[in-house]
PDB file of C-alpha atoms in Angstrom:
ATOM      1  CA  UNK A   1      69.846  63.519  96.344  1.00 59.00           C
ATOM      2  CA  UNK A   2      67.052  60.907  97.089  1.00 56.00           C
ATOM      3  CA  UNK A   3      63.768  59.957  95.458  1.00 54.00           C
ATOM      4  CA  UNK A   4      61.414  57.595  95.485  1.00 53.00           C
ATOM      5  CA  UNK A   5      57.585  56.347  95.030  1.00 52.00           C
ATOM      6  CA  UNK A   6      57.133  54.609  98.376  1.00 56.00           C
ATOM      7  CA  UNK A   7      59.165  53.646 101.600  1.00 71.00           C
ATOM      8  CA  UNK A   8      61.973  54.342 103.739  1.00 80.00           C
ATOM      9  CA  UNK A   9      63.941  57.091 102.136  1.00 82.00           C
ATOM     10  CA  UNK A  10      66.680  58.693 103.905  1.00 90.00           C
ATOM     11  CA  UNK A  11      69.816  61.374 102.910  1.00 90.00           C
ATOM     12  CA  UNK A  12      72.113  58.565 104.584  1.00 93.00           C
ATOM     13  CA  UNK A  13      70.157  55.443 105.573  1.00 93.00           C
ATOM     14  CA  UNK A  14      66.918  54.107 104.315  1.00 90.00           C
ATOM     15  CA  UNK A  15      66.002  51.790 107.352  1.00 92.00           C
ATOM     16  CA  UNK A  16      68.552  51.395 110.230  1.00 94.00           C
ATOM     17  CA  UNK A  17      68.121  48.494 112.498  1.00 94.00           C
ATOM     18  CA  UNK A  18      70.154  47.481 115.782  1.00 94.00           C
ATOM     19  CA  UNK A  19      72.978  49.722 114.849  1.00 93.00           C
ATOM     20  CA  UNK A  20      75.233  52.741 116.101  1.00 96.00           C
ATOM     21  CA  UNK A  21      76.086  55.953 114.043  1.00 96.00           C
ATOM     22  CA  UNK A  22      78.362  58.467 115.274  1.00 97.00           C
ATOM     23  CA  UNK A  23      79.699  61.691 113.978  1.00 98.00           C
ATOM     24  CA  UNK A  24      77.494  61.606 110.372  1.00 97.00           C
ATOM     25  CA  UNK A  25      76.099  64.337 108.356  1.00 96.00           C
ATOM     26  CA  UNK A  26      73.704  64.515 105.469  1.00 95.00           C
ATOM     27  CA  UNK A  27      73.094  67.647 102.950  1.00 94.00           C
ATOM     28  CA  UNK A  28      70.120  66.088 100.983  1.00 90.00           C
ATOM     29  CA  UNK A  29      67.542  66.807  98.882  1.00 89.00           C
ATOM     30  CA  UNK A  30      64.486  64.128  98.990  1.00 86.00           C
ATOM     31  CA  UNK A  31      61.451  64.041  96.903  1.00 82.00           C
ATOM     32  CA  UNK A  32      59.127  61.233  97.365  1.00 77.00           C
ATOM     33  CA  UNK A  33      56.019  60.434  95.614  1.00 71.00           C
ATOM     34  CA  UNK A  34      53.750  58.601  97.904  1.00 64.00           C
ATOM     35  CA  UNK A  35      53.914  57.172 101.158  1.00 69.00           C
ATOM     36  CA  UNK A  36      56.538  56.034 103.545  1.00 77.00           C
ATOM     37  CA  UNK A  37      58.972  57.255 106.151  1.00 86.00           C
ATOM     38  CA  UNK A  38      61.181  59.754 105.077  1.00 88.00           C
ATOM     39  CA  UNK A  39      63.849  61.310 107.174  1.00 93.00           C
ATOM     40  CA  UNK A  40      66.835  64.094 106.049  1.00 94.00           C
ATOM     41  CA  UNK A  41      69.007  61.592 107.661  1.00 96.00           C
ATOM     42  CA  UNK A  42      67.272  57.952 108.199  1.00 95.00           C
ATOM     43  CA  UNK A  43      63.986  56.991 106.829  1.00 92.00           C
ATOM     44  CA  UNK A  44      63.204  54.515 109.370  1.00 93.00           C
ATOM     45  CA  UNK A  45      65.030  53.834 113.036  1.00 94.00           C
ATOM     46  CA  UNK A  46      64.607  50.502 115.190  1.00 93.00           C
ATOM     47  CA  UNK A  47      66.660  49.802 118.089  1.00 91.00           C
ATOM     48  CA  UNK A  48      69.359  52.204 117.469  1.00 95.00           C
ATOM     49  CA  UNK A  49      71.447  54.966 118.482  1.00 96.00           C
ATOM     50  CA  UNK A  50      72.073  58.140 116.491  1.00 98.00           C
ATOM     51  CA  UNK A  51      74.926  60.289 118.108  1.00 98.00           C
ATOM     52  CA  UNK A  52      76.719  63.552 116.971  1.00 98.00           C
ATOM     53  CA  UNK A  53      74.913  63.676 113.787  1.00 98.00           C
ATOM     54  CA  UNK A  54      73.256  66.500 111.427  1.00 98.00           C
ATOM     55  CA  UNK A  55      70.905  66.923 108.681  1.00 97.00           C
ATOM     56  CA  UNK A  56      70.367  69.702 106.060  1.00 97.00           C
ATOM     57  CA  UNK A  57      67.754  68.475 103.640  1.00 95.00           C
ATOM     58  CA  UNK A  58      64.983  69.678 101.727  1.00 93.00           C
ATOM     59  CA  UNK A  59      61.994  67.454 101.773  1.00 90.00           C
ATOM     60  CA  UNK A  60      59.579  67.609  99.054  1.00 86.00           C
ATOM     61  CA  UNK A  61      56.270  65.744  97.860  1.00 77.00           C
ATOM     62  CA  UNK A  62      54.557  65.486  94.501  1.00 69.00           C
ATOM     63  CA  UNK A  63      51.192  64.415  95.640  1.00 67.00           C
ATOM     64  CA  UNK A  64      49.086  63.417  98.347  1.00 62.00           C
ATOM     65  CA  UNK A  65      50.237  61.449 101.324  1.00 62.00           C
ATOM     66  CA  UNK A  66      48.846  58.603 103.400  1.00 63.00           C
ATOM     67  CA  UNK A  67      50.007  57.562 106.412  1.00 62.00           C
ATOM     68  CA  UNK A  68      53.984  58.968 106.049  1.00 79.00           C
ATOM     69  CA  UNK A  69      56.320  59.931 108.784  1.00 87.00           C
ATOM     70  CA  UNK A  70      58.286  62.775 107.628  1.00 91.00           C
ATOM     71  CA  UNK A  71      61.277  63.776 109.811  1.00 94.00           C
ATOM     72  CA  UNK A  72      63.807  66.658 109.433  1.00 96.00           C
ATOM     73  CA  UNK A  73      66.630  63.945 110.850  1.00 97.00           C
ATOM     74  CA  UNK A  74      64.463  60.660 110.921  1.00 96.00           C
ATOM     75  CA  UNK A  75      60.984  59.721 109.564  1.00 92.00           C
ATOM     76  CA  UNK A  76      59.947  57.180 112.248  1.00 91.00           C
ATOM     77  CA  UNK A  77      61.399  55.904 115.089  1.00 90.00           C
ATOM     78  CA  UNK A  78      59.315  52.518 115.207  1.00 83.00           C
ATOM     79  CA  UNK A  79      58.224  51.150 118.495  1.00 73.00           C
ATOM     80  CA  UNK A  80      59.788  47.619 118.079  1.00 74.00           C
ATOM     81  CA  UNK A  81      62.973  48.378 119.545  1.00 76.00           C
ATOM     82  CA  UNK A  82      64.294  51.337 121.548  1.00 85.00           C
ATOM     83  CA  UNK A  83      66.223  54.073 119.914  1.00 92.00           C
ATOM     84  CA  UNK A  84      68.495  56.987 121.330  1.00 94.00           C
ATOM     85  CA  UNK A  85      69.189  60.142 119.485  1.00 97.00           C
ATOM     86  CA  UNK A  86      71.754  62.146 121.144  1.00 98.00           C
ATOM     87  CA  UNK A  87      73.596  65.759 120.599  1.00 98.00           C
ATOM     88  CA  UNK A  88      71.935  65.722 116.931  1.00 98.00           C
ATOM     89  CA  UNK A  89      70.206  68.316 114.934  1.00 98.00           C
ATOM     90  CA  UNK A  90      68.130  69.133 111.546  1.00 98.00           C
ATOM     91  CA  UNK A  91      67.848  72.031 109.640  1.00 98.00           C
ATOM     92  CA  UNK A  92      66.611  72.715 106.138  1.00 97.00           C
ATOM     93  CA  UNK A  93      62.794  72.530 104.969  1.00 96.00           C
ATOM     94  CA  UNK A  94      59.960  70.247 104.639  1.00 92.00           C
ATOM     95  CA  UNK A  95      57.100  71.334 102.163  1.00 89.00           C
ATOM     96  CA  UNK A  96      54.255  69.181 101.828  1.00 83.00           C
ATOM     97  CA  UNK A  97      52.231  71.804 100.136  1.00 75.00           C
ATOM     98  CA  UNK A  98      51.790  69.959  96.901  1.00 66.00           C
ATOM     99  CA  UNK A  99      49.340  67.391  99.244  1.00 63.00           C
ATOM    100  CA  UNK A 100      45.912  68.679  99.200  1.00 59.00           C
ATOM    101  CA  UNK A 101      44.696  66.091 101.473  1.00 61.00           C
ATOM    102  CA  UNK A 102      46.868  63.646 104.132  1.00 60.00           C
ATOM    103  CA  UNK A 103      46.635  61.199 106.669  1.00 64.00           C
ATOM    104  CA  UNK A 104      50.176  61.504 107.706  1.00 69.00           C
ATOM    105  CA  UNK A 105      51.166  59.718 111.075  1.00 75.00           C
ATOM    106  CA  UNK A 106      53.499  62.709 111.987  1.00 87.00           C
ATOM    107  CA  UNK A 107      55.605  65.411 110.452  1.00 90.00           C
ATOM    108  CA  UNK A 108      58.477  66.679 112.724  1.00 94.00           C
ATOM    109  CA  UNK A 109      61.765  68.695 112.216  1.00 96.00           C
ATOM    110  CA  UNK A 110      63.703  66.154 113.793  1.00 97.00           C
ATOM    111  CA  UNK A 111      61.409  63.222 114.319  1.00 95.00           C
ATOM    112  CA  UNK A 112      58.244  62.616 112.246  1.00 92.00           C
ATOM    113  CA  UNK A 113      56.516  59.950 114.026  1.00 89.00           C
ATOM    114  CA  UNK A 114      58.155  58.688 117.371  1.00 88.00           C
ATOM    115  CA  UNK A 115      56.618  55.589 119.490  1.00 83.00           C
ATOM    116  CA  UNK A 116      57.089  54.012 122.870  1.00 74.00           C
ATOM    117  CA  UNK A 117      60.491  53.789 124.431  1.00 78.00           C
ATOM    118  CA  UNK A 118      62.185  56.403 122.312  1.00 86.00           C
ATOM    119  CA  UNK A 119      64.627  59.112 123.899  1.00 91.00           C
ATOM    120  CA  UNK A 120      66.121  62.332 122.738  1.00 95.00           C
ATOM    121  CA  UNK A 121      68.653  64.249 124.262  1.00 97.00           C
ATOM    122  CA  UNK A 122      70.606  67.144 123.932  1.00 98.00           C
ATOM    123  CA  UNK A 123      68.683  67.870 120.145  1.00 98.00           C
ATOM    124  CA  UNK A 124      67.467  70.538 118.366  1.00 98.00           C
ATOM    125  CA  UNK A 125      65.886  71.260 115.244  1.00 98.00           C
ATOM    126  CA  UNK A 126      65.556  74.504 113.170  1.00 98.00           C
ATOM    127  CA  UNK A 127      63.453  73.207 110.069  1.00 97.00           C
ATOM    128  CA  UNK A 128      60.871  75.301 108.613  1.00 97.00           C
ATOM    129  CA  UNK A 129      57.721  73.063 107.938  1.00 93.00           C
ATOM    130  CA  UNK A 130      55.062  73.963 105.273  1.00 89.00           C
ATOM    131  CA  UNK A 131      52.176  71.532 105.288  1.00 82.00           C
ATOM    132  CA  UNK A 132      49.008  73.144 104.979  1.00 78.00           C
ATOM    133  CA  UNK A 133      46.706  70.036 104.490  1.00 73.00           C
ATOM    134  CA  UNK A 134      48.362  68.122 107.433  1.00 75.00           C
ATOM    135  CA  UNK A 135      47.793  67.606 111.037  1.00 77.00           C
ATOM    136  CA  UNK A 136      50.209  66.102 113.917  1.00 86.00           C
ATOM    137  CA  UNK A 137      53.167  68.630 113.042  1.00 90.00           C
ATOM    138  CA  UNK A 138      55.618  69.643 115.306  1.00 92.00           C
ATOM    139  CA  UNK A 139      58.798  71.872 115.343  1.00 94.00           C
ATOM    140  CA  UNK A 140      60.656  68.862 117.210  1.00 95.00           C
ATOM    141  CA  UNK A 141      58.408  65.546 116.770  1.00 92.00           C
ATOM    142  CA  UNK A 142      55.061  65.582 114.595  1.00 90.00           C
ATOM    143  CA  UNK A 143      53.608  62.889 116.828  1.00 87.00           C
ATOM    144  CA  UNK A 144      54.402  60.968 119.743  1.00 85.00           C
ATOM    145  CA  UNK A 145      52.476  57.374 120.891  1.00 79.00           C
ATOM    146  CA  UNK A 146      53.386  55.688 123.667  1.00 71.00           C
ATOM    147  CA  UNK A 147      50.733  52.351 123.411  1.00 63.00           C
ATOM    148  CA  UNK A 148      52.438  49.787 121.388  1.00 60.00           C
ATOM    149  CA  UNK A 149      54.803  48.227 124.393  1.00 56.00           C
ATOM    150  CA  UNK A 150      54.661  47.880 128.040  1.00 60.00           C
ATOM    151  CA  UNK A 151      57.805  50.547 127.999  1.00 60.00           C
ATOM    152  CA  UNK A 152      55.706  53.433 127.290  1.00 65.00           C
ATOM    153  CA  UNK A 153      58.523  55.704 128.191  1.00 75.00           C
ATOM    154  CA  UNK A 154      59.523  58.307 125.511  1.00 82.00           C
ATOM    155  CA  UNK A 155      61.773  61.116 126.870  1.00 87.00           C
ATOM    156  CA  UNK A 156      63.143  64.225 125.473  1.00 92.00           C
ATOM    157  CA  UNK A 157      65.793  66.144 127.513  1.00 96.00           C
ATOM    158  CA  UNK A 158      67.141  69.685 126.753  1.00 97.00           C
ATOM    159  CA  UNK A 159      65.928  69.807 122.954  1.00 97.00           C
ATOM    160  CA  UNK A 160      64.178  72.493 121.340  1.00 96.00           C
ATOM    161  CA  UNK A 161      62.887  73.626 117.996  1.00 96.00           C
ATOM    162  CA  UNK A 162      63.147  77.250 116.193  1.00 96.00           C
ATOM    163  CA  UNK A 163      61.721  76.654 112.817  1.00 94.00           C
ATOM    164  CA  UNK A 164      58.245  77.780 111.613  1.00 93.00           C
ATOM    165  CA  UNK A 165      55.440  75.776 111.216  1.00 91.00           C
ATOM    166  CA  UNK A 166      52.169  75.831 109.080  1.00 87.00           C
ATOM    167  CA  UNK A 167      49.350  73.004 108.877  1.00 83.00           C
ATOM    168  CA  UNK A 168      45.841  72.533 109.053  1.00 78.00           C
ATOM    169  CA  UNK A 169      45.544  71.259 112.848  1.00 76.00           C
ATOM    170  CA  UNK A 170      47.442  69.484 115.666  1.00 79.00           C
ATOM    171  CA  UNK A 171      50.349  71.772 115.248  1.00 78.00           C
ATOM    172  CA  UNK A 172      52.890  72.431 117.963  1.00 81.00           C
ATOM    173  CA  UNK A 173      56.222  74.182 118.481  1.00 76.00           C
ATOM    174  CA  UNK A 174      57.640  71.344 120.087  1.00 70.00           C
ATOM    175  CA  UNK A 175      55.093  68.408 119.403  1.00 60.00           C
TER     176      UNK A 175
END
């Protein structure tokens, strides 16, 4: 179980930089009280590889959220260093209904906010997301942004989402 007031909560790793992890899993309950990057496995991912990993998590919030990236596997795949997620999956729930207003960067079943030069291959999410005040919510990724680096390539291949989504606007089954 993880809980915190601010930044980078993960069921296994809070902030992962220039590292590779394989064959890992996390089963966690994450409760946060403010803002930050929060994921069922990794809070923030930068220039790293995640392969054959999974997360079964319940992620909840106690108050309004601002500038958050929340994902079933990874909260924020940051643009400073390309990352890759391969053969990985997430399940569980993301419940943001205690938030009556939000300015979330992204809420996704696999990755909350995915920035330039990130790759997702052969991965899926079955996370159920309830975020009635949120926007930028997707079954696989909540928000994809490609404007920060010259290598503006974000690739999603052979990946899917099956969870349910409830949100205010800018909702998608995949993104």
